[in-house]
Each structure stands twice: as structure tokens, then as C-alpha cells.
Coordinates of C-alpha atoms in Angstrom, one line a residue:
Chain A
X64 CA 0.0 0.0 0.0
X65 CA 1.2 3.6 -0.9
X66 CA 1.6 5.3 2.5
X67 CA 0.8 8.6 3.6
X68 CA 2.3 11.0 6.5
X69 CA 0.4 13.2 8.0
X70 CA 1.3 15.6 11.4
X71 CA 0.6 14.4 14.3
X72 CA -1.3 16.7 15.7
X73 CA -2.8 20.7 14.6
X74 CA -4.5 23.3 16.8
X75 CA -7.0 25.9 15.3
X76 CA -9.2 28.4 16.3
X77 CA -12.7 28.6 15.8
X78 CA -14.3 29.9 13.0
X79 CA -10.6 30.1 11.2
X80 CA -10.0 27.9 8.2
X81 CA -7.8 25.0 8.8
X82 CA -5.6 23.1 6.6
X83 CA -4.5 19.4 7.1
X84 CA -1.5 18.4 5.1
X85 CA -1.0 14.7 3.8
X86 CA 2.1 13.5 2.2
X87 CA 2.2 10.9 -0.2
X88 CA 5.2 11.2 -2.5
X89 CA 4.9 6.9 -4.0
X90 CA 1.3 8.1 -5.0
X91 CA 0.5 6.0 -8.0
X92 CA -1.6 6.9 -10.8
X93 CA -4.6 5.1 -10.2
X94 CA -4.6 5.9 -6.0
X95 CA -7.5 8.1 -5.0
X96 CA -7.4 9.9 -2.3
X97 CA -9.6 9.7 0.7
X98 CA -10.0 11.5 3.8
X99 CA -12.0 10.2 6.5
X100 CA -12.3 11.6 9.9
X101 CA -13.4 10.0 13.8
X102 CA -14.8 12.0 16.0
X103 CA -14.0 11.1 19.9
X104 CA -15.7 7.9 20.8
X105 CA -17.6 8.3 17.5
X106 CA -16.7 5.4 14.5
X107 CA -14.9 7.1 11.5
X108 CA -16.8 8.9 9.1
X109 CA -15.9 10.2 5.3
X110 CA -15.0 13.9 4.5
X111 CA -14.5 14.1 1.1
X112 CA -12.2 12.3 -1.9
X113 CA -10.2 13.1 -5.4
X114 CA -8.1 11.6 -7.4
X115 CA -6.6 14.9 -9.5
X116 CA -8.9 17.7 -9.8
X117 CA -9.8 19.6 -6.3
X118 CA -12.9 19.0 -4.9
X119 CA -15.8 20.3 -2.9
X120 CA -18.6 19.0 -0.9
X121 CA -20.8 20.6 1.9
X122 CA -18.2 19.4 4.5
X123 CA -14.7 20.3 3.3
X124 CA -12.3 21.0 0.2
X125 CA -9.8 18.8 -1.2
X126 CA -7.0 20.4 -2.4
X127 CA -4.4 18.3 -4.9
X128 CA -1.1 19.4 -5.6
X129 CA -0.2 18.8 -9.4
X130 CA 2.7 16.4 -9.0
X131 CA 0.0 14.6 -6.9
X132 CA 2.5 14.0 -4.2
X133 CA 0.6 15.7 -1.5
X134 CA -2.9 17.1 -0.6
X135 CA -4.3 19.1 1.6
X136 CA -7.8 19.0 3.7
X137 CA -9.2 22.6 4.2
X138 CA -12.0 23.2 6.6
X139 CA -13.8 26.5 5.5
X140 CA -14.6 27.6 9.1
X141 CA -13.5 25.2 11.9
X142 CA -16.2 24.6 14.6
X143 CA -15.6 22.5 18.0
X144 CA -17.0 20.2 16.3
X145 CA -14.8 19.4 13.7
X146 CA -12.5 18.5 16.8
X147 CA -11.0 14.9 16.1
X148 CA -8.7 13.1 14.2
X149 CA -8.0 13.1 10.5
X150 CA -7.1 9.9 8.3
X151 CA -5.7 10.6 5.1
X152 CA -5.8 7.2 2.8
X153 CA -4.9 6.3 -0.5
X154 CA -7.5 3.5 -2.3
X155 CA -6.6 2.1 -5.7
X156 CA -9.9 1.0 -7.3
X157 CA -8.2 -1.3 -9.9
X158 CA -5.7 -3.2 -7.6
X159 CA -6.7 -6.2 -5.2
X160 CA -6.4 -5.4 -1.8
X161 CA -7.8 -1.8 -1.3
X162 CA -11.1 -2.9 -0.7
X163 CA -10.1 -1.8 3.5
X164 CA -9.3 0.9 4.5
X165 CA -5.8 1.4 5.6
X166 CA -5.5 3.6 8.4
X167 CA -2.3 5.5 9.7
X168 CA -2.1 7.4 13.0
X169 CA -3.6 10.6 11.2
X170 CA -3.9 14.3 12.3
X171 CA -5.6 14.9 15.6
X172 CA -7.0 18.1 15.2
X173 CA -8.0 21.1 18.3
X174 CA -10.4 23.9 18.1
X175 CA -9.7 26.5 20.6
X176 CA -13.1 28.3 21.4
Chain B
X286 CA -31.8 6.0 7.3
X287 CA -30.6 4.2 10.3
X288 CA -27.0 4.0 10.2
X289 CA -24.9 1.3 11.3
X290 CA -26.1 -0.6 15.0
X291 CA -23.7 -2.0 17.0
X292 CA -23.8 -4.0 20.3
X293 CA -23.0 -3.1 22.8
X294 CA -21.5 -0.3 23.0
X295 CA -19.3 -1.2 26.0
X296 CA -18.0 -4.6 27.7
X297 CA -16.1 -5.6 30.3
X298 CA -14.9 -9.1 31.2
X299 CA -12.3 -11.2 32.9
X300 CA -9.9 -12.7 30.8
X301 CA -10.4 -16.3 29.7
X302 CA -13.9 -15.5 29.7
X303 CA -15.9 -15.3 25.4
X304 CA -17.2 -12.8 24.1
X305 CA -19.3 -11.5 21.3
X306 CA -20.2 -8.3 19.1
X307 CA -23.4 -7.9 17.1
X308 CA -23.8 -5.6 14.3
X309 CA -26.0 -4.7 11.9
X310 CA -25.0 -2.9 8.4
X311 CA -27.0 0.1 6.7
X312 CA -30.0 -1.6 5.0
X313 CA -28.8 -2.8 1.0
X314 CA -24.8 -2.4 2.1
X315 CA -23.6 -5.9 0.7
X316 CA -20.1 -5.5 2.0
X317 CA -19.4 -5.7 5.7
X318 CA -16.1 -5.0 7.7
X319 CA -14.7 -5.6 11.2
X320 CA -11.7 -3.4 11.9
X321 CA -9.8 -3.6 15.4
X322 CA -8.8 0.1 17.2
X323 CA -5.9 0.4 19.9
X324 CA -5.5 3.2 21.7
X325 CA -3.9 6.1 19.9
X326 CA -3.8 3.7 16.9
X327 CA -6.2 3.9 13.4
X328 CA -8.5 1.1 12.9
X329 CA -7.1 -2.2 11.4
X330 CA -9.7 -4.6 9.2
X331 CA -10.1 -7.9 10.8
X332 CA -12.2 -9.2 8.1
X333 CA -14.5 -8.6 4.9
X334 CA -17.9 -9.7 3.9
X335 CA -19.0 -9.9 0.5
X336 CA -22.8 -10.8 1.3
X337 CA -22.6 -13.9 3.7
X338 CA -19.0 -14.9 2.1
X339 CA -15.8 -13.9 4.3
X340 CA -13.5 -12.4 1.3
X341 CA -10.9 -11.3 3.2
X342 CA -9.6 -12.7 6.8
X343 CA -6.0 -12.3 6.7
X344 CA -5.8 -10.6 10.1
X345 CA -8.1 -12.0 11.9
X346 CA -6.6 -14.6 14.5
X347 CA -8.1 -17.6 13.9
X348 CA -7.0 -19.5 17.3
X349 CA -9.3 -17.2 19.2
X350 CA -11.5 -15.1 17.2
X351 CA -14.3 -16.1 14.6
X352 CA -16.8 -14.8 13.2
X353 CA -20.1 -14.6 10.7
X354 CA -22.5 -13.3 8.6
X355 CA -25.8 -15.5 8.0
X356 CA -28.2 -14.6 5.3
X357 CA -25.9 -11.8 4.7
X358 CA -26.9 -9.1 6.8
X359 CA -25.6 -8.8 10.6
X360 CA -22.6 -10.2 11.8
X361 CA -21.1 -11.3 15.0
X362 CA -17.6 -11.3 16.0
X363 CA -16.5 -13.9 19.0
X364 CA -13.8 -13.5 21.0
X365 CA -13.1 -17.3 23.1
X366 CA -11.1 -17.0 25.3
X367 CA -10.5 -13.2 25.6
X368 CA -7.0 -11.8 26.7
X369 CA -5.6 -8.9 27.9
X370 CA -4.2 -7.5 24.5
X371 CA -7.7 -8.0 23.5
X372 CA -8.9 -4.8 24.8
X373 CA -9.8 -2.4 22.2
X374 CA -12.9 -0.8 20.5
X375 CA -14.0 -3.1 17.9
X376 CA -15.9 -1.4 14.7
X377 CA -18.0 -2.2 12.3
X378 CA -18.1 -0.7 8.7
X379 CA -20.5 -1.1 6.2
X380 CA -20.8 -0.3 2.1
X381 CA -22.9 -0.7 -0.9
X382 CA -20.1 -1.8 -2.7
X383 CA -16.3 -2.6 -1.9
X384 CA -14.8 0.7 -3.2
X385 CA -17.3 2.4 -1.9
X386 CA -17.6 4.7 0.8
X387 CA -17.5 3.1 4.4
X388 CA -19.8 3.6 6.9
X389 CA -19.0 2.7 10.3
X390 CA -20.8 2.3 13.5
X391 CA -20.1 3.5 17.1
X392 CA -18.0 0.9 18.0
X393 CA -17.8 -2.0 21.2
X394 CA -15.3 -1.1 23.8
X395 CA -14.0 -3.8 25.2
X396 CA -11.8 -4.2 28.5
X397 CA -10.4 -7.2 29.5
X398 CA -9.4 -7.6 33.0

């Protein structure tokens, strides 16, 4: 699986955008990638995902770096409760195997009221 | 729409002693996963359902753990005996499809004593 790195940890303020960074420089060129995020004592849920082009949903914007080697997660206007941890995650469609979900530690994020 | 059940939410038990998890998918998700959290850790798959058929149990320790998926819609997931180690939330994910989006429930949190 191609891995990701992520920081460990980010603080924000509220209301503030945020930006989580993901690294993923042996990116391939059928890898998607996927951000999911878990809440505290919640089950992980899905943000948003892209394979080149940015993307935009009602949660969050995907931004994709043109080399592909790295993304980054922005959060319009962080509330308290987009408080939690992060998971960027790379899925190839077409390969055996990424069916799962393979999680790292991801980005445990703070909102500061 | 429902999302995914899981039972309970919280268990505690001595070690030696079985025990079991009970979920139940989003109605019409064929594909059903069980993924193992540490502390501090992401989620790791312990196995996949494809309908009633396990597709993928490669991590799931077959001395001590089993479990199913009859008529293809809730699972259970046994733990005989239970150790220590064992302690952990245990999660259930659901999906139409295997690429697609993952749902996940709440989780079990076990504590072996």
C-alpha cells in the first residue's frame, strides 16, 4: 500500500480555516485519495475524496497538488465540532487489496473556542 | 436512514472469559467490515464480507477469534477466550459496494481484566 504521512497533531481556532496536510510522495496513478475523519468515541466517518482535480462537498475542500504528491484537507470555518482526528488514505480501485481501508495514526486536530 | 447498529457499546470481562459483538449494516450495504482500534492507533480490518462470504480474513486470529454473517446481513464477532491484548474498540463498517464509501458504526469497547 502507498503510505501517507500526516502531522501528528494541529490546533486551530474557531471559526478560522484550517488546513491538514498529507504527504504521499509513491502516490500512483490510479490511487484516490480519501480523507476520513473519527470523532471522539464516534466510528470514522468520510469527508470528502479526489483523485486529480480539487474537490468540494458541503463538509470540506480537497486540495491536490499537481505532482499529486501531496494534498491538503481545508476546513472552510473550523467549529468545535470538527475536533477529532484526520485519516488521510490512498485506495486504488483497480488493484486487489484496497477494498479496507488502511488507516495511519492521522492528524488529531483542536479547536480552541 | 438508520446508520450502522452495533452492540453493545461497552463490555467488560475477565480474561479467559468469550465474548461477542453484534452488528447490523446500513440496509442494502452488501459488504461488511470488522476493523480492530488500539488506543492512539487507526483502525485495522479484521475481516471482509462480500454478502454472507468472508473475502478477506487475513488478520483475523483464527486461534481465538471467529466470526459470521448468516443470510448476509448482521454479523457477529467472537472473541473465546478473551486476553488482555484483546482490549480495544472493535468497529464495524458497512458499504454498498467494496470501493465504496465506508460507513461505520459506534463501535464495542472492550476491556479485558
Amino acid at each position: 500500500d502507498a503510505k501517507t504521512t500526516q502531522p501528528n497533531s494541529m490546533e486551530s481556532n474557531e471559526e478560522e480555516p484550517v488546513h491538514l496536510p498529507c504527504n504521499h510522495s509513491t502516490i500512483s496513478g490510479t490511487d484516490y485519495i480519501h480523507w476520513y475523519r473519527q470523532l471522539p468515541s464516534q466510528g470514522p466517518e468520510y469527508v470528502i475524496h479526489g483523485l486529480t482535480s480539487n474537490v468540494n462537498n458541503r463538509m470540506a475542500s480537497l486540495a491536490i497538488a499537481e505532482d499529486r504528491k501531496s494534498s491538503t484537507l481545508i476546513l472552510h470555518r473550523a467549529t468545535l465540532r470538527d475536533a477529532a482526528v484526520y485519516y488521510c488514505i490512498l485506495r486504488d480501485p483497480n488493484q486487489g487489496g484496497s477494498e479496507k481501508l488502511v488507516f495511519g495514526k492521522g492528524t488529531k486536530l483542536t479547536v480552541n473556542p | 436512514e438508520a446508520g450502522v447498529v452495533q452492540s453493545p457499546r461497552y463490555k467488560i470481562i475477565e480474561k479467559k472469559q468469550p465474548v461477542a459483538f453484534w452488528c447490523n449494516p446500513i440496509s442494502g450495504h452488501n459488504t461488511l467490515y470488522w476493523y480492530l482500534q488500539n488506543l492512539g492507533q487507526g483502525p485495522e480490518l479484521l475481516i471482509r464480507y462480500e454478502n454472507e462470504e468472508a473475502v478477506d480474513d487475513s488478520q483475523l486470529p483464527k486461534d481465538r477469534f471467529s466470526a459470521e454473517r448468516l443470510k448476509g446481513v448482521d454479523s457477529t464477532l467472537k472473541i473465546q477466550p478473551a486476553e488482555l491484548g484483546d482490549s480495544a474498540v472493535y468497529l464495524c463498517a458497512s458499504s454498498f459496494a467494496s470501493y465504496n464509501e465506508q460507513f461505520f458504526g459506534p463501535g464495542t469497547r472492550l476491556t479485558v481484566l
